[in-house]
CSV table of N, CA and C in Angstrom, one decimal:
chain,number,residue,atom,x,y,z
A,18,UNK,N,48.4,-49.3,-36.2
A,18,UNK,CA,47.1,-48.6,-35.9
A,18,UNK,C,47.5,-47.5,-34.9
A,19,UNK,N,47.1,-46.4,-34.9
A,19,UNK,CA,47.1,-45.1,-33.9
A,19,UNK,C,45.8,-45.1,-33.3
A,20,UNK,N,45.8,-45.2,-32.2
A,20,UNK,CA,45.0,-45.1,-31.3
A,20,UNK,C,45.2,-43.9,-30.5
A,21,UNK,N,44.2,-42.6,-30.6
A,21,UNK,CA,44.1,-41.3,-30.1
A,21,UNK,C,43.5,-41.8,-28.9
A,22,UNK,N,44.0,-41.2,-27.8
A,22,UNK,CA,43.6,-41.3,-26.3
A,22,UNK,C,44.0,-40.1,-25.6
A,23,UNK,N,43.1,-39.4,-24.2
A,23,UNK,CA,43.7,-39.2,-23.4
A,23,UNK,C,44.5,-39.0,-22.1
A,24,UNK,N,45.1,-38.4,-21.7
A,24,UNK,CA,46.1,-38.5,-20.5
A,24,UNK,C,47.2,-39.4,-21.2
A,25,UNK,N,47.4,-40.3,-19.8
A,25,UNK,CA,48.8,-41.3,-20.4
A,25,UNK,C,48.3,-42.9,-20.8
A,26,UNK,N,49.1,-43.3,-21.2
A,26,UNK,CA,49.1,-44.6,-21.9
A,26,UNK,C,48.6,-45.6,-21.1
A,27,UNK,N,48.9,-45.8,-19.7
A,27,UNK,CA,48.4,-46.5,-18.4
A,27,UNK,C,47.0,-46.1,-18.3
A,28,UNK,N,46.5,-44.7,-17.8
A,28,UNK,CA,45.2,-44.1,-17.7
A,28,UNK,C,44.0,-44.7,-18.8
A,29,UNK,N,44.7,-44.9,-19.9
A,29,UNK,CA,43.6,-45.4,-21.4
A,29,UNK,C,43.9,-46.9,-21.8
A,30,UNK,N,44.6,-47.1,-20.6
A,30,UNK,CA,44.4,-48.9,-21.3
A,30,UNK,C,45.3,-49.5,-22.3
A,31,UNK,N,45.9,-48.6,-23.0
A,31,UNK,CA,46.8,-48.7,-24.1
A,31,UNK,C,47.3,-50.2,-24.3
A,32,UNK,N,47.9,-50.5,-22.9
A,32,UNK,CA,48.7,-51.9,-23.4
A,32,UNK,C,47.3,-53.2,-23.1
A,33,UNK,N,46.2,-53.1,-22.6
A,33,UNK,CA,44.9,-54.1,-23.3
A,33,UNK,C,44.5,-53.7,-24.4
A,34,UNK,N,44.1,-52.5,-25.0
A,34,UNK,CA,44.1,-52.1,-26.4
A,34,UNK,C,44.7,-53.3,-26.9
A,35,UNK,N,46.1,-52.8,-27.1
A,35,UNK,CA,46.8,-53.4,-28.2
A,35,UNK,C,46.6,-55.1,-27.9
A,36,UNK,N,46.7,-55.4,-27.0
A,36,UNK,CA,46.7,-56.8,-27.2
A,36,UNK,C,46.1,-57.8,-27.4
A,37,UNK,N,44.2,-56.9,-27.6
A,37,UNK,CA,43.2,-57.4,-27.9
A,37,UNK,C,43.7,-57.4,-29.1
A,38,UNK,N,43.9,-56.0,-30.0
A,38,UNK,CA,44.0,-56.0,-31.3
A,38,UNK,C,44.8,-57.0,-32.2
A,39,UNK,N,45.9,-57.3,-30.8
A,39,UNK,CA,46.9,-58.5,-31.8
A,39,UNK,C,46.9,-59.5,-31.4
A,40,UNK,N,46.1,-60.0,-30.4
A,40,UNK,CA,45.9,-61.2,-30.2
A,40,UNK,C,44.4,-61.5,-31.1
A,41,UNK,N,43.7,-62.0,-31.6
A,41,UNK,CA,42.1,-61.8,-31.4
A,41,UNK,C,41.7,-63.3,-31.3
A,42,UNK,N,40.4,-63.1,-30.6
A,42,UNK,CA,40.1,-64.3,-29.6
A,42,UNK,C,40.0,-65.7,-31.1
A,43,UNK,N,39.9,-67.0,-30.5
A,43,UNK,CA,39.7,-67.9,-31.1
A,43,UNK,C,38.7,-68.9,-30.5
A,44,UNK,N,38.0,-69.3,-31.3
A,44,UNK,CA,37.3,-70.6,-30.2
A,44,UNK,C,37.8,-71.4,-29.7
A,45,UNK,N,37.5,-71.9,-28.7
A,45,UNK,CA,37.9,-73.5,-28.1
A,45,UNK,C,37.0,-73.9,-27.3
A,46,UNK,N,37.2,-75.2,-27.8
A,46,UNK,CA,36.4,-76.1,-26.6
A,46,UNK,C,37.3,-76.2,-25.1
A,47,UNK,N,38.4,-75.6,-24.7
A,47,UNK,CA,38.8,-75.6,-23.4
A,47,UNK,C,38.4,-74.7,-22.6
A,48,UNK,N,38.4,-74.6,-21.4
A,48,UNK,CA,37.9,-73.5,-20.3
A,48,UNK,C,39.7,-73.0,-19.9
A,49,UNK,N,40.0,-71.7,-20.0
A,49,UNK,CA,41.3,-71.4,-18.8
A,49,UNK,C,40.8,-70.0,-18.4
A,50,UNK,N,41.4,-70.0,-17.3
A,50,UNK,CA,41.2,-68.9,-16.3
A,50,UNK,C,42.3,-68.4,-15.8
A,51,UNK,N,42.5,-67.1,-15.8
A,51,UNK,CA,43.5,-66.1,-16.1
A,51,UNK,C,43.7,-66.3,-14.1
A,52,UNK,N,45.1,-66.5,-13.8
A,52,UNK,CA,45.1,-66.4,-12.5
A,52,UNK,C,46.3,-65.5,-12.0
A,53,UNK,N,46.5,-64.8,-12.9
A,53,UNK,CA,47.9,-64.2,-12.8
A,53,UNK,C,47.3,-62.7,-12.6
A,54,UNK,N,46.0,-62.0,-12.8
A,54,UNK,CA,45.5,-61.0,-12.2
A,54,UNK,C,46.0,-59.9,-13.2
A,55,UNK,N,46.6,-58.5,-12.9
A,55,UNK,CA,46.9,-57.6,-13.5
A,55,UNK,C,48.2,-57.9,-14.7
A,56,UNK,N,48.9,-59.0,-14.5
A,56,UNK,CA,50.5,-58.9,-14.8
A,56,UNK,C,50.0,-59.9,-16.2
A,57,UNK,N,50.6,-59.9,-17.3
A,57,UNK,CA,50.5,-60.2,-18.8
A,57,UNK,C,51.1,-61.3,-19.0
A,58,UNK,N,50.3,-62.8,-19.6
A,58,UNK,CA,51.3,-64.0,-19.6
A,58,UNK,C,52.3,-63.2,-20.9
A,59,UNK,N,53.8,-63.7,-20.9
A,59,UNK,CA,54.6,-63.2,-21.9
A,59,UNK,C,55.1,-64.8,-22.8
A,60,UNK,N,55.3,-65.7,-21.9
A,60,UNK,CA,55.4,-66.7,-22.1
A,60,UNK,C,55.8,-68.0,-21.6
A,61,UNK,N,55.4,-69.6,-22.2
A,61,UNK,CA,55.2,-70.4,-21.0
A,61,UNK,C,56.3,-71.5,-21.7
A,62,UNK,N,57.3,-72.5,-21.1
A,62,UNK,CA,58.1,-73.2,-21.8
A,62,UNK,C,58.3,-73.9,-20.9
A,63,UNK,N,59.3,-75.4,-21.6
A,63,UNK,CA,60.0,-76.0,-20.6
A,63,UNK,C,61.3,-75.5,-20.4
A,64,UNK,N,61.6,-75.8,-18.9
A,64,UNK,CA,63.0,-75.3,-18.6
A,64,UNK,C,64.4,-76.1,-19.4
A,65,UNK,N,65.2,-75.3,-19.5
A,65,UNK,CA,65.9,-75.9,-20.1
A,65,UNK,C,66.4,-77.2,-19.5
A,66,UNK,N,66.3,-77.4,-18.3
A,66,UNK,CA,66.7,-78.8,-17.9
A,66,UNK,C,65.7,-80.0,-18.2
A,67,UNK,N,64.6,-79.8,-18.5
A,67,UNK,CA,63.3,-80.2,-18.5
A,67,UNK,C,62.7,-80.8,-17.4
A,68,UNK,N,62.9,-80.6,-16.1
A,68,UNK,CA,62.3,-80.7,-14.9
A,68,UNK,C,60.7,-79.8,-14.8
A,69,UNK,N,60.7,-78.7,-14.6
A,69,UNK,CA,60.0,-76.8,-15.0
A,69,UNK,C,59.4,-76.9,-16.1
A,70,UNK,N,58.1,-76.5,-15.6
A,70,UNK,CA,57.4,-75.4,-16.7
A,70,UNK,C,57.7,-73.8,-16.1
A,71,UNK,N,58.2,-73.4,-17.5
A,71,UNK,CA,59.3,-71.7,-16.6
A,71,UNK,C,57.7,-70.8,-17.2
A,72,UNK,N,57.5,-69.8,-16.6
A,72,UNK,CA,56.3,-68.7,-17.0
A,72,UNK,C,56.8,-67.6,-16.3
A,73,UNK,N,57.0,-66.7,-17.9
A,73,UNK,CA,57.3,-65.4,-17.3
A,73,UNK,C,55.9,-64.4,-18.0
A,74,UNK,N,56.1,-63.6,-16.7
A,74,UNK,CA,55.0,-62.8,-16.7
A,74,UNK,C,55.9,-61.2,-16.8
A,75,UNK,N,54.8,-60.3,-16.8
A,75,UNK,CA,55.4,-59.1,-16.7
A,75,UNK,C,53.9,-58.4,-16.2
A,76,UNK,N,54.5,-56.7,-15.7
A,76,UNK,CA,53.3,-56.0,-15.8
A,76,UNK,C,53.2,-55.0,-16.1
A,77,UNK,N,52.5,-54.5,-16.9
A,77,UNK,CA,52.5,-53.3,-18.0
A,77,UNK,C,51.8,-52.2,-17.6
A,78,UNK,N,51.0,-51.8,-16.4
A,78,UNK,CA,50.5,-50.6,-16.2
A,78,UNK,C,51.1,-49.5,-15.6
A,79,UNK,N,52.3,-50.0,-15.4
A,79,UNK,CA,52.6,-49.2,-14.1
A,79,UNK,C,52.4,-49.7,-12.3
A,80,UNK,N,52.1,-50.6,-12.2
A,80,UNK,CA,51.2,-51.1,-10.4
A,80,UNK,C,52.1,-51.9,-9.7
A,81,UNK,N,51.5,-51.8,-8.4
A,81,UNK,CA,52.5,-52.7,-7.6
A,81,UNK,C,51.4,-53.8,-7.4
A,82,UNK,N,51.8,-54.6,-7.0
A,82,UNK,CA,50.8,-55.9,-6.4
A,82,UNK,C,50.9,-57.1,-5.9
A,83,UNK,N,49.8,-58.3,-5.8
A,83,UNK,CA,50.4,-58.9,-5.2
A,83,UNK,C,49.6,-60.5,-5.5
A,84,UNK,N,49.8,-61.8,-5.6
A,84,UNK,CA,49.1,-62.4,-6.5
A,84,UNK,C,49.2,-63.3,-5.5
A,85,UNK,N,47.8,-64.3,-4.5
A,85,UNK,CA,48.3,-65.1,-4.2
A,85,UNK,C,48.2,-66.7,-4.7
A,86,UNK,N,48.7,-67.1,-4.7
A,86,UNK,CA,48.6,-69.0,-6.0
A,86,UNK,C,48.1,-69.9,-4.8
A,87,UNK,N,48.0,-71.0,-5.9
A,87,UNK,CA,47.0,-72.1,-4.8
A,87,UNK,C,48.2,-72.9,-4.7
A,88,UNK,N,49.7,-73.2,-5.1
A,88,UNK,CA,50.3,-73.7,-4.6
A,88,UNK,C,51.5,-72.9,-4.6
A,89,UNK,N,52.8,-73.9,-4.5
A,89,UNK,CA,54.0,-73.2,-4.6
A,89,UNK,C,54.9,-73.5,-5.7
A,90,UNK,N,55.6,-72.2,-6.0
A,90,UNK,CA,56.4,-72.2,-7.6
A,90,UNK,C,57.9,-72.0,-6.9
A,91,UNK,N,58.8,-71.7,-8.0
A,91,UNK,CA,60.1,-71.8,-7.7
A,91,UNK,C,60.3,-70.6,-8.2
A,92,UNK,N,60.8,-69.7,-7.6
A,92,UNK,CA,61.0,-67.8,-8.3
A,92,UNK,C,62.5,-68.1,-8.6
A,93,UNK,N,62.5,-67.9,-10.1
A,93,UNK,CA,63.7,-67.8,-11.1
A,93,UNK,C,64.1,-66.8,-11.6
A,94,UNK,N,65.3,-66.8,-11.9
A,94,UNK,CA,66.2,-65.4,-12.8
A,94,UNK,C,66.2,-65.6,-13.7
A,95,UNK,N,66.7,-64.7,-15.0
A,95,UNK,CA,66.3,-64.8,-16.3
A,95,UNK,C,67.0,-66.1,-16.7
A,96,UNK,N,68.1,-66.9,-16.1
A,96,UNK,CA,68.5,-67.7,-16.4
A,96,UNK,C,68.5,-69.1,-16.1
A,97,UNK,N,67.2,-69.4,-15.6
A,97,UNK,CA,66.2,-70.4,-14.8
A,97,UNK,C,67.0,-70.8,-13.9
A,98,UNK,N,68.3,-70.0,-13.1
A,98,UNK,CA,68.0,-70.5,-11.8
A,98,UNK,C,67.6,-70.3,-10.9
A,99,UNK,N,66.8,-71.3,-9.8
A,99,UNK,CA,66.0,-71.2,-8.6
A,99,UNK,C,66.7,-70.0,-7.6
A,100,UNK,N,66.0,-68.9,-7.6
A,100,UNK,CA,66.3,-67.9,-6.1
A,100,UNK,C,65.7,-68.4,-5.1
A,101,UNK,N,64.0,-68.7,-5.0
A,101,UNK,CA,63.4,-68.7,-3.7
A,101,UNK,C,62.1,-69.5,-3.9
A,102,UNK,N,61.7,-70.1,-3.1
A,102,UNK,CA,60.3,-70.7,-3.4
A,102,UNK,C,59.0,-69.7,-2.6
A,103,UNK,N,58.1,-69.7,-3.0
A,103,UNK,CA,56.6,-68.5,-2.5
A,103,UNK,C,55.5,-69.4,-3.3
A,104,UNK,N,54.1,-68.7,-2.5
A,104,UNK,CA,53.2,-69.3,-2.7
A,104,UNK,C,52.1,-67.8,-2.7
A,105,UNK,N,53.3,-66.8,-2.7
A,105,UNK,CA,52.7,-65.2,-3.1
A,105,UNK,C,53.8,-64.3,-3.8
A,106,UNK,N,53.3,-64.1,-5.1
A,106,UNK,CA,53.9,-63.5,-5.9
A,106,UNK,C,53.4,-61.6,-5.8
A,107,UNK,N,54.9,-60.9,-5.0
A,107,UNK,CA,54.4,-59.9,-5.1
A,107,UNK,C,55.3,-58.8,-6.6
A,108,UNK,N,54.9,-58.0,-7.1
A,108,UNK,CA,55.3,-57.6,-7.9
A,108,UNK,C,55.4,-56.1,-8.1
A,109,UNK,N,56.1,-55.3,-8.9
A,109,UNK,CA,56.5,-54.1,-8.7
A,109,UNK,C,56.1,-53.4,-10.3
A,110,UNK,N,56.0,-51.9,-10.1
A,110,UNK,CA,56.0,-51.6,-12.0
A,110,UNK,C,56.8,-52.0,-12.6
A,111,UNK,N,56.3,-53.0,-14.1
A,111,UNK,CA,57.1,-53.0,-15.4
A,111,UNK,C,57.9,-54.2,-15.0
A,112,UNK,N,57.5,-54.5,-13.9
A,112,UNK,CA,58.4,-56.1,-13.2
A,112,UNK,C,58.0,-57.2,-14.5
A,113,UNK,N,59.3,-58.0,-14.2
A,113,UNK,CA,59.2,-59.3,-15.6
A,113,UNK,C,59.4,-60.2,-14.3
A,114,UNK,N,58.5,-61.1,-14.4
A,114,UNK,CA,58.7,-62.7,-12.7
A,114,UNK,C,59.1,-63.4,-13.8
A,115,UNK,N,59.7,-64.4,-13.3
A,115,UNK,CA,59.7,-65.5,-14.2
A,115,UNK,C,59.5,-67.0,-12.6
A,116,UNK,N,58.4,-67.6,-13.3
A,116,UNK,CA,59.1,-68.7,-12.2
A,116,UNK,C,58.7,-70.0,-12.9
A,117,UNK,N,59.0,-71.1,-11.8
A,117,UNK,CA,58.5,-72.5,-12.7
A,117,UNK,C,58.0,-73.4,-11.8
A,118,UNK,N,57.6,-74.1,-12.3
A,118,UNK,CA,56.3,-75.4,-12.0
A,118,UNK,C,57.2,-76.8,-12.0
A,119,UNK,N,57.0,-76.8,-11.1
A,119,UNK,CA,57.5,-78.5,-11.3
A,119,UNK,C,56.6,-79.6,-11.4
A,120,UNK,N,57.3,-80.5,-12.5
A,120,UNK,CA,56.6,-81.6,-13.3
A,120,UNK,C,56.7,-82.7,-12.9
């Protein structure tokens, strides 16, 4: 699909465009609430040790920011090992977080 817009890609939304387009909604009888704010779930798994639920996120507009959680996670490298624990995820343009939940 081509989608004509102006200015830049960030300015018009481009990457919710598209994700509406390719995700499209489904019913459910569940309630979830997006708590991750501007940054895009990319995806959610168990850690490979199976301890962790690993969630990496990203953020696609361009922004800096700052997310605060109702508890604390384990901030991971692409290779799920633990760097640091926070209970405020701040984030940078185009940043990929990955962190994990312990079970």
């Amino acid at each position: 699909m081509i989608y004509p817009h102006p200015k830049d890609f960030v300015s018009a939304e481009i990457n919710n465009i598209a994700y509406e387009y390719n995700v499209p909604m489904v019913k459910a009888d569940l309630t979830c609430e997006n708590s991750f704010g501007e940054l895009f779930l990319q995806t959610m798994k168990m850690s490979e040790n199976g301890k962790m639920i690993v969630i990496r996120l990203s953020e696609q507009n361009g922004k800096r920011g700052q997310i605060e959680l109702s508890g604390k996670v384990k901030i991971l490298n692409m290779l799920e090992d633990v760097i640091d624990e926070a209970t405020t995820l701040n984030y940078s343009p185009f940043e990929i977080l990955t962190v994990g939940i312990e079970i």
